[in-house]
Coordinates of C-alpha atoms and ligand atoms in Angstrom, one line a residue:
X13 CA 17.3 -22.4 -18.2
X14 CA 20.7 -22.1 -16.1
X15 CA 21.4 -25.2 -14.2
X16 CA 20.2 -23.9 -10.9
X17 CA 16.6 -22.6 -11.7
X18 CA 16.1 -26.1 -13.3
X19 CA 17.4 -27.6 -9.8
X20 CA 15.4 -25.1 -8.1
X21 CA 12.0 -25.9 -10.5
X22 CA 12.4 -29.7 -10.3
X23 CA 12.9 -29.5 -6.5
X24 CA 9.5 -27.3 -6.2
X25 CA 7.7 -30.1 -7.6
X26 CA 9.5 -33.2 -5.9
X27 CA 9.4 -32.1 -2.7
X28 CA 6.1 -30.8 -3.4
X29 CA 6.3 -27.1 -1.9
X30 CA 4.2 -25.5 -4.8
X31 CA 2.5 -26.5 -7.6
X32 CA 3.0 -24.1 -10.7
X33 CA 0.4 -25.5 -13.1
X34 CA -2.0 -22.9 -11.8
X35 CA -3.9 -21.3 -14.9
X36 CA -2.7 -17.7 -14.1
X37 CA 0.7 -16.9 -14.2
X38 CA 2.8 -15.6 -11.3
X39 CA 0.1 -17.2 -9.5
X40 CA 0.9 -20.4 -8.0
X41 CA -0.3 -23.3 -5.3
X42 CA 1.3 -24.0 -1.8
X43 CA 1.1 -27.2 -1.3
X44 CA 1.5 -29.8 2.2
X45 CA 5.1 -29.7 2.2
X46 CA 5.3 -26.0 1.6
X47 CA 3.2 -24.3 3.4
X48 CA 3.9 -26.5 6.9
X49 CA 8.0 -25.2 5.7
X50 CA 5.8 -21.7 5.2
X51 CA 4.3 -21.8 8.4
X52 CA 7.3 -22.9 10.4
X53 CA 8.9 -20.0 9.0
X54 CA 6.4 -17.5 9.5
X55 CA 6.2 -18.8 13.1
X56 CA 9.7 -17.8 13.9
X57 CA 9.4 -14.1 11.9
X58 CA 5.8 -13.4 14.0
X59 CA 7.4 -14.9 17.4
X60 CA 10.3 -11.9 16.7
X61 CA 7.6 -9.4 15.7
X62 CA 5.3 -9.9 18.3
X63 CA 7.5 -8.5 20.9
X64 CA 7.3 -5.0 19.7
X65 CA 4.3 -4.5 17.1
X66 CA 0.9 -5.4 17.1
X67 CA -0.2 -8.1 13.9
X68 CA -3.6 -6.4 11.8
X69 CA -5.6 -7.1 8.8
X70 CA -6.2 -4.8 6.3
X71 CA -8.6 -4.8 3.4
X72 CA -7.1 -6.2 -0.2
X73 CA -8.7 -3.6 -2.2
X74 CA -7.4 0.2 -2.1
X75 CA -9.7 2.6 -3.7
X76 CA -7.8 4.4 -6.6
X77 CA -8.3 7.8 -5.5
X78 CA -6.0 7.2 -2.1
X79 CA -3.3 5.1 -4.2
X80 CA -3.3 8.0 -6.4
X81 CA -2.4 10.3 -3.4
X82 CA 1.4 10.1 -2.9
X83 CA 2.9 11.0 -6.6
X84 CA 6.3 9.7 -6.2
X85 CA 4.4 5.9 -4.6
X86 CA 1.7 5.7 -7.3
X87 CA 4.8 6.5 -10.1
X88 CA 6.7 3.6 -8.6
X89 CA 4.1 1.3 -8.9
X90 CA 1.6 2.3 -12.0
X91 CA 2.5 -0.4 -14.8
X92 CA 2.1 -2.9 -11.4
X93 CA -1.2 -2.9 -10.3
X94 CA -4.0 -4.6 -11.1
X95 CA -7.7 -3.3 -11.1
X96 CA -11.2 -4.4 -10.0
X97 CA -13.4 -2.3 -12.2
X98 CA -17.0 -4.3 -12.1
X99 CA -18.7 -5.4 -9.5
X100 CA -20.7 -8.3 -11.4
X101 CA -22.3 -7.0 -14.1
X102 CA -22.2 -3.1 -13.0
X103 CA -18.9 -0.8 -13.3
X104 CA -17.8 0.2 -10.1
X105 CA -17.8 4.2 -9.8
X106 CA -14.4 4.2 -8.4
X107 CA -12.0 1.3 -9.5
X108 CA -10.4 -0.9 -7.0
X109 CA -6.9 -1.5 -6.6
X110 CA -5.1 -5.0 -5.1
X111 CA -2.9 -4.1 -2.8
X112 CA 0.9 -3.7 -4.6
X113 CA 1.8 -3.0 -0.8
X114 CA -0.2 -1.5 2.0
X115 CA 0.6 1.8 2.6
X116 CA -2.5 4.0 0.5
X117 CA -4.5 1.2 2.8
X118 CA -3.0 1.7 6.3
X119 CA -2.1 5.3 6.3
X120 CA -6.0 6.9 5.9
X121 CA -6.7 5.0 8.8
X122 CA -3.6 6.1 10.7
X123 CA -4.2 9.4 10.0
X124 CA -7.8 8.8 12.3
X125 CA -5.7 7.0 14.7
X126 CA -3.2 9.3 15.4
X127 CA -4.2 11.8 17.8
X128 CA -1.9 12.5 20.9
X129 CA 1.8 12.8 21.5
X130 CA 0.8 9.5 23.8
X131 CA -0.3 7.6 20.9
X132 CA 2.9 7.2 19.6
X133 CA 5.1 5.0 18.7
X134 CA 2.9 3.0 16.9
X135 CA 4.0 -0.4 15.5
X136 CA 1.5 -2.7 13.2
X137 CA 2.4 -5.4 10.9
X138 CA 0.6 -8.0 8.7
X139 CA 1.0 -11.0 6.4
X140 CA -1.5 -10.9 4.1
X141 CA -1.0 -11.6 -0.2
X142 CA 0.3 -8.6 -2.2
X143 CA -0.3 -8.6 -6.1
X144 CA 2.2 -7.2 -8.7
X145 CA 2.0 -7.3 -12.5
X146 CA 5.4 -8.0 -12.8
X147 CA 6.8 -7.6 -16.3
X148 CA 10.0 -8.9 -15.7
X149 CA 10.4 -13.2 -16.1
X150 CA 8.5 -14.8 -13.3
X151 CA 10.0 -17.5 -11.3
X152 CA 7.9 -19.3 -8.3
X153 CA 8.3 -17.4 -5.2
X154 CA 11.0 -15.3 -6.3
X155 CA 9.4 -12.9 -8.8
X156 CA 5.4 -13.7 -8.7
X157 CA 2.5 -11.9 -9.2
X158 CA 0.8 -12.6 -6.5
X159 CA 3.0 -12.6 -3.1
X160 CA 1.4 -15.0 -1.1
X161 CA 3.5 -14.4 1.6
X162 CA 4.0 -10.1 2.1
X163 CA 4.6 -9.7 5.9
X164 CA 4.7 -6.1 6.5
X165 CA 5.4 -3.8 9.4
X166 CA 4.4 0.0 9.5
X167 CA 5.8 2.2 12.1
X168 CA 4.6 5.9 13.4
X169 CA 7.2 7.9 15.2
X170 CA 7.1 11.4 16.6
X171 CA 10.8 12.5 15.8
X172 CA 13.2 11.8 13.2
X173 CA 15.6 10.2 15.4
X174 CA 13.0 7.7 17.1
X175 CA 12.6 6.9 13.2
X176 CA 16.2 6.5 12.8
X177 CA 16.3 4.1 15.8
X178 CA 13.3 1.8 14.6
X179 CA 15.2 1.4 11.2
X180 CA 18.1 0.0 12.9
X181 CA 15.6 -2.3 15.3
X182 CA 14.1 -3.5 12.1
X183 CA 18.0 -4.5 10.8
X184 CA 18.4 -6.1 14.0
X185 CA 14.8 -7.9 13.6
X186 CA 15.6 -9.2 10.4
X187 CA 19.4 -10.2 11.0
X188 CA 17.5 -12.4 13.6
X189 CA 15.4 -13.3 11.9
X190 CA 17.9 -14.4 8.6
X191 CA 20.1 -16.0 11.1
X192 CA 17.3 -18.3 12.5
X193 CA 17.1 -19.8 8.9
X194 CA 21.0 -19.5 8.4
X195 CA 20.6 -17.5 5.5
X196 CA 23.9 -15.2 4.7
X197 CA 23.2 -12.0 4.0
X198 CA 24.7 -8.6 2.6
X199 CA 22.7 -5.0 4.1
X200 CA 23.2 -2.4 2.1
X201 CA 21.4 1.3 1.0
X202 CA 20.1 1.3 -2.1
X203 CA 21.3 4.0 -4.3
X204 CA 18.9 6.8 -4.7
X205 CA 17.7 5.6 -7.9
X206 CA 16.6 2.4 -6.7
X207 CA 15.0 3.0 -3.4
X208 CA 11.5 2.2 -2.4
X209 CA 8.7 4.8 -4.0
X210 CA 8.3 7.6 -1.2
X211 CA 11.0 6.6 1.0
X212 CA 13.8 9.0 2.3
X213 CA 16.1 5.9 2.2
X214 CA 15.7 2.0 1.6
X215 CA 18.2 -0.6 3.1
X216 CA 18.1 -4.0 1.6
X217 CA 19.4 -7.1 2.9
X218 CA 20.4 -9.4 0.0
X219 CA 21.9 -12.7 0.0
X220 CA 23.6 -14.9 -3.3
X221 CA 21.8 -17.3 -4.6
X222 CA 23.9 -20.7 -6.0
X223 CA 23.5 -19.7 -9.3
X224 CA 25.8 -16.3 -8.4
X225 CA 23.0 -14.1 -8.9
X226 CA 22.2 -11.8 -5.3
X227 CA 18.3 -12.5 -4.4
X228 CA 16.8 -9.0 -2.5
X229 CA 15.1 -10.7 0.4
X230 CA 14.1 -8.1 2.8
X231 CA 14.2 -3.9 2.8
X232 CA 13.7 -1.7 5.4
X233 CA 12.7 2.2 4.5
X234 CA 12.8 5.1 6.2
X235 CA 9.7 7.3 5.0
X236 CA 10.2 10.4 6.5
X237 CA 7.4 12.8 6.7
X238 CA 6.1 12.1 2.9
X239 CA 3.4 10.4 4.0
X240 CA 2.3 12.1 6.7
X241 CA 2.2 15.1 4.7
X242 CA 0.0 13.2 1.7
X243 CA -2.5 11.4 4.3
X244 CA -2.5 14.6 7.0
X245 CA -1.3 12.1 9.9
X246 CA -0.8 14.6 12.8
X247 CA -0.7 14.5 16.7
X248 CA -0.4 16.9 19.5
X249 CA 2.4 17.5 21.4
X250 CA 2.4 18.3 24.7
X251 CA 2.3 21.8 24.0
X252 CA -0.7 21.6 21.8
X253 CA 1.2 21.6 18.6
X254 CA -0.2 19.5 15.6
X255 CA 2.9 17.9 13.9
X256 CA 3.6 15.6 11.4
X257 CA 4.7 12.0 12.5
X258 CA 7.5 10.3 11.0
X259 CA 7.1 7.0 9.5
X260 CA 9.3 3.7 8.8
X261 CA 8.1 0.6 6.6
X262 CA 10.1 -3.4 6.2
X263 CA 8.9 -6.0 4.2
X264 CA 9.9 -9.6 3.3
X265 CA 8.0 -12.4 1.1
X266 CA 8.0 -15.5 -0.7
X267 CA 11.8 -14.9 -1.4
X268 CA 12.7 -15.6 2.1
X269 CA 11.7 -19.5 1.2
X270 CA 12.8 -19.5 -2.0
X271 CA 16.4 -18.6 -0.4
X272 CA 16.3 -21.0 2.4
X273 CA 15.7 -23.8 -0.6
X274 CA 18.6 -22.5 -2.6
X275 CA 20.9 -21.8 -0.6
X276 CA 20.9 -25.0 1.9
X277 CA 19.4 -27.3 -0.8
X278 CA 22.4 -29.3 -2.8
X279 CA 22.2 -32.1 -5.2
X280 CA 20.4 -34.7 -2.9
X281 CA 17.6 -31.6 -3.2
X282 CA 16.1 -29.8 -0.1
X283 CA 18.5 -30.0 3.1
X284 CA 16.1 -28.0 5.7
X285 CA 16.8 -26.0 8.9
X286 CA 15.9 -28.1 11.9
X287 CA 13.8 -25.2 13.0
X288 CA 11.6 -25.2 9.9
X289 CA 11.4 -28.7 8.8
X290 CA 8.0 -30.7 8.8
X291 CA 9.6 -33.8 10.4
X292 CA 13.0 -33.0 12.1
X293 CA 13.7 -36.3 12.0
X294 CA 12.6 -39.5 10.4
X295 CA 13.2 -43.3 11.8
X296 CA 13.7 -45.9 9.1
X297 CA 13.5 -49.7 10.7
X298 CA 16.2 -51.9 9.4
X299 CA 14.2 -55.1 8.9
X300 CA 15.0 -58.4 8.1
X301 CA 13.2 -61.6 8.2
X302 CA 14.2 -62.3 11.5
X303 CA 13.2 -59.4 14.9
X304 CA 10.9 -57.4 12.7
X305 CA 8.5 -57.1 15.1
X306 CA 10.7 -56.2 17.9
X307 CA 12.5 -53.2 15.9
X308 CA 8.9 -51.6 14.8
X309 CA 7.9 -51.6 18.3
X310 CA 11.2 -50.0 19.8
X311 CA 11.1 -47.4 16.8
X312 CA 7.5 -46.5 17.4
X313 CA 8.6 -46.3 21.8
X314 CA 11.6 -44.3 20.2
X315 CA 9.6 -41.5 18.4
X316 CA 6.5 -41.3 21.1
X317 CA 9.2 -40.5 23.6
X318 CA 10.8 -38.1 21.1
X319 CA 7.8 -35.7 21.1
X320 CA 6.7 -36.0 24.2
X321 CA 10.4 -35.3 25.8
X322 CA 11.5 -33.2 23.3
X323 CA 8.2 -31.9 21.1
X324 CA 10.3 -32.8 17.9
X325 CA 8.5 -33.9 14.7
X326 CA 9.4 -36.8 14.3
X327 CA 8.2 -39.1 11.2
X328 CA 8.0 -43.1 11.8
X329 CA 8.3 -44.6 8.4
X330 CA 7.1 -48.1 8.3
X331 CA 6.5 -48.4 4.4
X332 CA 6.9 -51.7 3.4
X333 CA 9.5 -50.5 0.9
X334 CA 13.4 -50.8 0.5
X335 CA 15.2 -49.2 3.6
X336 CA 17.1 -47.5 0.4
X337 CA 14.3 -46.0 -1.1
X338 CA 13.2 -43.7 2.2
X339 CA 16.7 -42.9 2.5
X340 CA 16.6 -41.3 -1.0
X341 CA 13.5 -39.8 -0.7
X342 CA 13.6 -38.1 2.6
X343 CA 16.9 -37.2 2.1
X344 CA 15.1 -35.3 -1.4
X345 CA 12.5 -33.7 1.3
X346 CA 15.4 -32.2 3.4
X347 CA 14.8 -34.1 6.7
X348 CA 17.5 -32.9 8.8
X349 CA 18.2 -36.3 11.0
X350 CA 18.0 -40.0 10.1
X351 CA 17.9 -42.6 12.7
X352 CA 17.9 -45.9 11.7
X353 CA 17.2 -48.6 14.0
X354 CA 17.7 -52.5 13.5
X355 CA 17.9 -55.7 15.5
X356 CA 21.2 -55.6 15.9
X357 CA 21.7 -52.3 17.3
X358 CA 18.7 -53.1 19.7
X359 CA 20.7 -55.8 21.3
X360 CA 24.1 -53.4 21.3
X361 CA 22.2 -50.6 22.6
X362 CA 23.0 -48.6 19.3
X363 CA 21.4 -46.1 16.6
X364 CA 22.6 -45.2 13.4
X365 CA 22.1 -41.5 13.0
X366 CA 22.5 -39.7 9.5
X367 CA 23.4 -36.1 9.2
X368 CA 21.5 -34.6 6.1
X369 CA 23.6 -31.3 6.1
X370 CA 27.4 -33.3 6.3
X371 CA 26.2 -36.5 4.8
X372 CA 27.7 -38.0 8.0
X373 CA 26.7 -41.4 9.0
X374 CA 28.3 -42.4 12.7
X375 CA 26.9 -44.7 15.1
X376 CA 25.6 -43.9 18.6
X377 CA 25.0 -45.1 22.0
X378 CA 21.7 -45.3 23.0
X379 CA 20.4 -44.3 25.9
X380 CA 17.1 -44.9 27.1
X381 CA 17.6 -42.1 29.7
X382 CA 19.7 -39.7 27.3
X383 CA 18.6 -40.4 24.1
X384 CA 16.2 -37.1 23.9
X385 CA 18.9 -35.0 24.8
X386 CA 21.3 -36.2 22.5
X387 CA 19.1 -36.0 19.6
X388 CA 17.8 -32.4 20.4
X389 CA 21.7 -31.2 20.6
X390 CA 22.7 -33.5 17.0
X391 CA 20.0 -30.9 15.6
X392 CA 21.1 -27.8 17.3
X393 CA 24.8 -28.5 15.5
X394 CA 23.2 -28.9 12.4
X395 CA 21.6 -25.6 12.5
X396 CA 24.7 -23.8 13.5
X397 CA 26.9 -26.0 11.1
X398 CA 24.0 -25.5 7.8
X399 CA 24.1 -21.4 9.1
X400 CA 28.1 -21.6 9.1
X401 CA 28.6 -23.2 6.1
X402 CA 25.4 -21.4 4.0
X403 CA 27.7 -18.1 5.3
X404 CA 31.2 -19.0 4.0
X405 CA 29.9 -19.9 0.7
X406 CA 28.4 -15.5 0.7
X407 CA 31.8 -14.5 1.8
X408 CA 34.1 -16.8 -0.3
X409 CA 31.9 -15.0 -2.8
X410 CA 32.7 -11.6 -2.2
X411 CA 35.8 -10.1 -4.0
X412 CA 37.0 -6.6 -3.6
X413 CA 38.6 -4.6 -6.8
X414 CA 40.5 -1.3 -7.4
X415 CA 39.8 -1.1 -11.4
X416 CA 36.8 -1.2 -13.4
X417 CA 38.9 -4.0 -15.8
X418 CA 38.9 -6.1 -12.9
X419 CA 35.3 -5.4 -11.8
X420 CA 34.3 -7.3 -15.0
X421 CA 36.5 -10.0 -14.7
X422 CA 35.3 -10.9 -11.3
X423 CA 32.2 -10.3 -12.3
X424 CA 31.8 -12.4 -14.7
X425 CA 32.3 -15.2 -12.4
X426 CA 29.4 -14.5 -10.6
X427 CA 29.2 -13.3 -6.7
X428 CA 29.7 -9.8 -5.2
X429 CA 32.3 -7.6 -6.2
X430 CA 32.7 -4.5 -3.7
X431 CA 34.8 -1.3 -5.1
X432 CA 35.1 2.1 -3.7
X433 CA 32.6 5.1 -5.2
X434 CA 32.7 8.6 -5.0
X435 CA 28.4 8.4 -4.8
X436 CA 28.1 11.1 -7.6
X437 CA 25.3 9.4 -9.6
X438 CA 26.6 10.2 -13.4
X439 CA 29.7 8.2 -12.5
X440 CA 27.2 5.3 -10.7
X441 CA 25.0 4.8 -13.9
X442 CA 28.6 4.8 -15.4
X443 CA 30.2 2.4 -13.4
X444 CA 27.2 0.3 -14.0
X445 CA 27.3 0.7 -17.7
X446 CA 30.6 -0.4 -18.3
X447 CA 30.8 -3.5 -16.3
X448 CA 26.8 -3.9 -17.7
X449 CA 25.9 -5.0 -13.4
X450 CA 23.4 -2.6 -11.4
X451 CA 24.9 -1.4 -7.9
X452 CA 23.3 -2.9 -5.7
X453 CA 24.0 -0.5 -2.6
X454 CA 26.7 0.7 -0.2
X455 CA 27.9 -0.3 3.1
X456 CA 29.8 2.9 4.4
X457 CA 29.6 6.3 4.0
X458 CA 33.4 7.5 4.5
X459 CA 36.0 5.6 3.1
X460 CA 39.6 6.3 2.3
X461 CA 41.0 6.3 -1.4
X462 CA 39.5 7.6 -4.7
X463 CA 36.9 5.9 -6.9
X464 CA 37.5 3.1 -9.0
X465 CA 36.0 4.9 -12.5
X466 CA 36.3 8.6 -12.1
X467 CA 39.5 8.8 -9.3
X468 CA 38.0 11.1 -7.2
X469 CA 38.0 11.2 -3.2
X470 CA 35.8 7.9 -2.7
X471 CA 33.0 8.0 -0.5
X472 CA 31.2 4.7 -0.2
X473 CA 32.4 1.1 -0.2
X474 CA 30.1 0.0 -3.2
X475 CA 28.4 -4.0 -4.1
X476 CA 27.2 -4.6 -7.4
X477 CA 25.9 -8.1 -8.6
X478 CA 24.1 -9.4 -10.9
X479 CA 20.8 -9.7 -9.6
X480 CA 17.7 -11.8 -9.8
Ligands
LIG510 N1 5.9 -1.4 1.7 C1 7.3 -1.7 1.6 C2 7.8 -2.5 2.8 S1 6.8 -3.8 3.1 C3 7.5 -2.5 0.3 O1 6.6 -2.9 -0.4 N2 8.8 -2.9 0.0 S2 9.3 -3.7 -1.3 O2 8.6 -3.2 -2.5 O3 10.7 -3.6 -1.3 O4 8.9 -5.2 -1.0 C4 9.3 -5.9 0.1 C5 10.0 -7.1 -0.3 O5 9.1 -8.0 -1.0 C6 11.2 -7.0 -1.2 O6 12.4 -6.7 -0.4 C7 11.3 -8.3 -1.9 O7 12.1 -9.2 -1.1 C8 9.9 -8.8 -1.9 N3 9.3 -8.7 -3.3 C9 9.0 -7.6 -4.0 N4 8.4 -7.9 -5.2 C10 8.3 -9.3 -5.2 C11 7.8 -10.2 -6.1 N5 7.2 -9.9 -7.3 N6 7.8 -11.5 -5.8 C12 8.4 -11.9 -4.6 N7 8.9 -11.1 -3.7 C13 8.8 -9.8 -4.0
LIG511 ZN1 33.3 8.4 -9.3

């Protein structure tokens, strides 16, 4: 086990997100601390979403003669689904499938939906579980068997070029989205023999985990008309045409809190987004023999005026335990600001505030009439500080290169090396033989100078990492 995924399994447990003692594997338990960290997050993703698409709720089980529909789709995902066959004692005349993803669910019902030119566009979304039979090693929330947390959009377009546009509104959505959390990221489209089953195109937003390894986080795909086609979604035009729409699908999933954990967490363990975090602050009394009373009644004042000024979540821990000891553990659970209170600073009219991205202690004034304020703005420069730092550790990361030789060698020092390609696909499966790293996408389509393995006019500017 490399040094990070033992960080990353031990902080799982400590902080108690998830539990992975669950009997089935891939499969495991969300627990207080997680899901409220889950929650937060999926508040921010359906506040962004709601704006333009409507959420739904589809059925888990597909039945196999509609997954089996769409060739290329079903190919994709054959040695990953999993099948309900008896219902009790009795075999079921058709088998079920769970849901790898949703479209062989959705699309049969679009395709009753659709009807007029004015039905369209259509946006829908969902967050419901996914299951895969991954063969590949399983880690907690980054490759599991069952995706506890698949959000989903589907889009229905009349033209090619409204399609087109709603790829680049879902990039937008989920830079937004990314930057909410402060997670760095990398977009790129995936090379033709990596994109999404079905899809015309697939662009993937990636970011590097600590370990040096890039984590796929999101994709976005256009789908064209291959749907359409399979599940006969048509509508009218104005001139009484039947046409077939043009579709567009996104996804994100567990892996969007599994990067947020990695990427902001160091070795004091989780260090959380303000935005996300269960309690965005915690007040630790300083208590000696002498004004104990007085400093738990100010701190409990302190954090009832707190939320009701500000709405924070704010922790009050009274524990009769060593100051020390909270320190160390909410620090562990990722609490983004300490305030500790004690006599002394009472009588000065101080607080002791503690920074849990910069480690930085520094004493305040307090306030009575400002206090809220100043608090609120203290966590607003953490996010933007955990977002600027969390994105200069990506691009320190990055390292461009004119030779295969030197692919390698940075390469083998982890992070993402970018080169330029010709996109001819013999000499991509050879690039990625000899430096033994999968592309991961490109970034642009015309680029001057000639490719770094076969010399010839270059066409893309080309990431490969090693990937999870
Ligand atoms: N229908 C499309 C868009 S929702 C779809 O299924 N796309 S996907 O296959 O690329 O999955 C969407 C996202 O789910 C991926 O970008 C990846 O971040 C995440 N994901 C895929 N497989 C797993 C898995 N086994 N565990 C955790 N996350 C996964
Ligand atoms: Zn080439």
């Amino acid at each position: 086990m490399s040094e990070f995924s033992e960080w990353f399994h031990n902080i799982l447990e400590e902080a108690e997100i998830i539990d992975t003692r669950y009997p089935v594997k891939g499969m495991h338990v969300w627990l207080p601390q997680g899901f409220k960290i889950r929650k937060h997050t999926l508040k921010i993703l359906r506040d962004i979403l709601d704006k333009e698409h409507d959420e739904v709720l589809f059925p888990l089980l597909i039945p196999e003669d509609e997954l089996a529909k769409e060739a290329i789709h079903v190919k994709g995902f054959e040695e990953e689904v999993y099948w309900v066959t008896h219902g009790g004692l009795t075999e079921l005349n058709e088998k079920l499938a769970l849901r790898p993803t949703s479209e062989t669910a959705m699309y049969p019902m679009f395709s009753l939906w659709v009807r007029n030119h004015s039905d369209l566009p259509m946006k829908y979304y969902q967050v419901v579980n996914t299951f895969r039979y991954e063969t590949k090693h399983t880690r907690p929330l980054i490759r599991v068997r069952e995706i506890t947390t698949f959000t989903e959009a589907h889009t229905v377009h009349a033209t090619a070029e409204e399609t087109e546009a709603q790829v680049k509104e879902a990039l937008r959505i989920y830079r937004e989205f990314f930057d909410n959390l402060g997670i760095p990221y990398t977009v790129s489209k995936r090379p033709e023999w990596d994109k999404f089953p079905g899809a015309e195109y697939t662009v993937a937003f990636d970011t590097l985990m600590p370990d040096g390894k890039t984590l796929q986080i999101g994709t976005v795909h256009n789908l064209g008309k291959t749907f359409a086609k399979t599940f006969d979604i048509k509508y009218e035009t104005a001139e009484g045409e039947h046409k077939y729409v043009y579709q567009t699908c996104y996804g994100l999933s567990d892996r969007v809190i599994a990067s947020i954990i990695g990427i902001h967490g160091d070795d004091a363990g989780l260090c959380l987004p303000p935005d996300i975090a269960p309690y965005q602050i915690v007040i630790v009394p300083i208590i000696f023999k002498k004004g104990g009373e007085a400093v738990i009644d100010f701190c409990r004042k302190l954090r009832e005026k707190l939320v009701s000024e500000s709405n924070l979540k704010v922790y009050f821990d009274e524990r009769d335990i060593r100051a020390g000891k909270k320190y160390y553990e909410w620090e562990m659970r990722g609490v983004p600001l300490r305030l500790e209170v004690g006599p002394r600073d009472i009588e000065n009219s101080k607080i002791v505030t503690f920074r849990r991205d910069s480690k930085e202690k520094e004493i305040i004034d307090y306030d009575n009439a400002t206090i809220s304020c100043t608090v609120e703005k203290l966590l607003d420069d953490i996010n933007i500080n955990m977002r600027e730092t969390a994105w200069k550790s990506l691009e320190n990361n990055v390292h461009h290169v004119n030779s295969i030789e030197e692919a390698s060698k940075k390469m083998s020092e982890g992070g993402i090396v970018t080169f330029n390609w010709c996109g001819d696909k013999d000499c991509g499966n050879d690039i990625e033989e000899k430096v033994n790293v999968d592309i991961l996408g490109v970034q642009a389509d015309e680029i001057n100078g000639t490719c770094i393995n076969c010399g010839k006019q270059s066409k893309h500017l080309t990431l490969i990492a090693k990937t999870y």
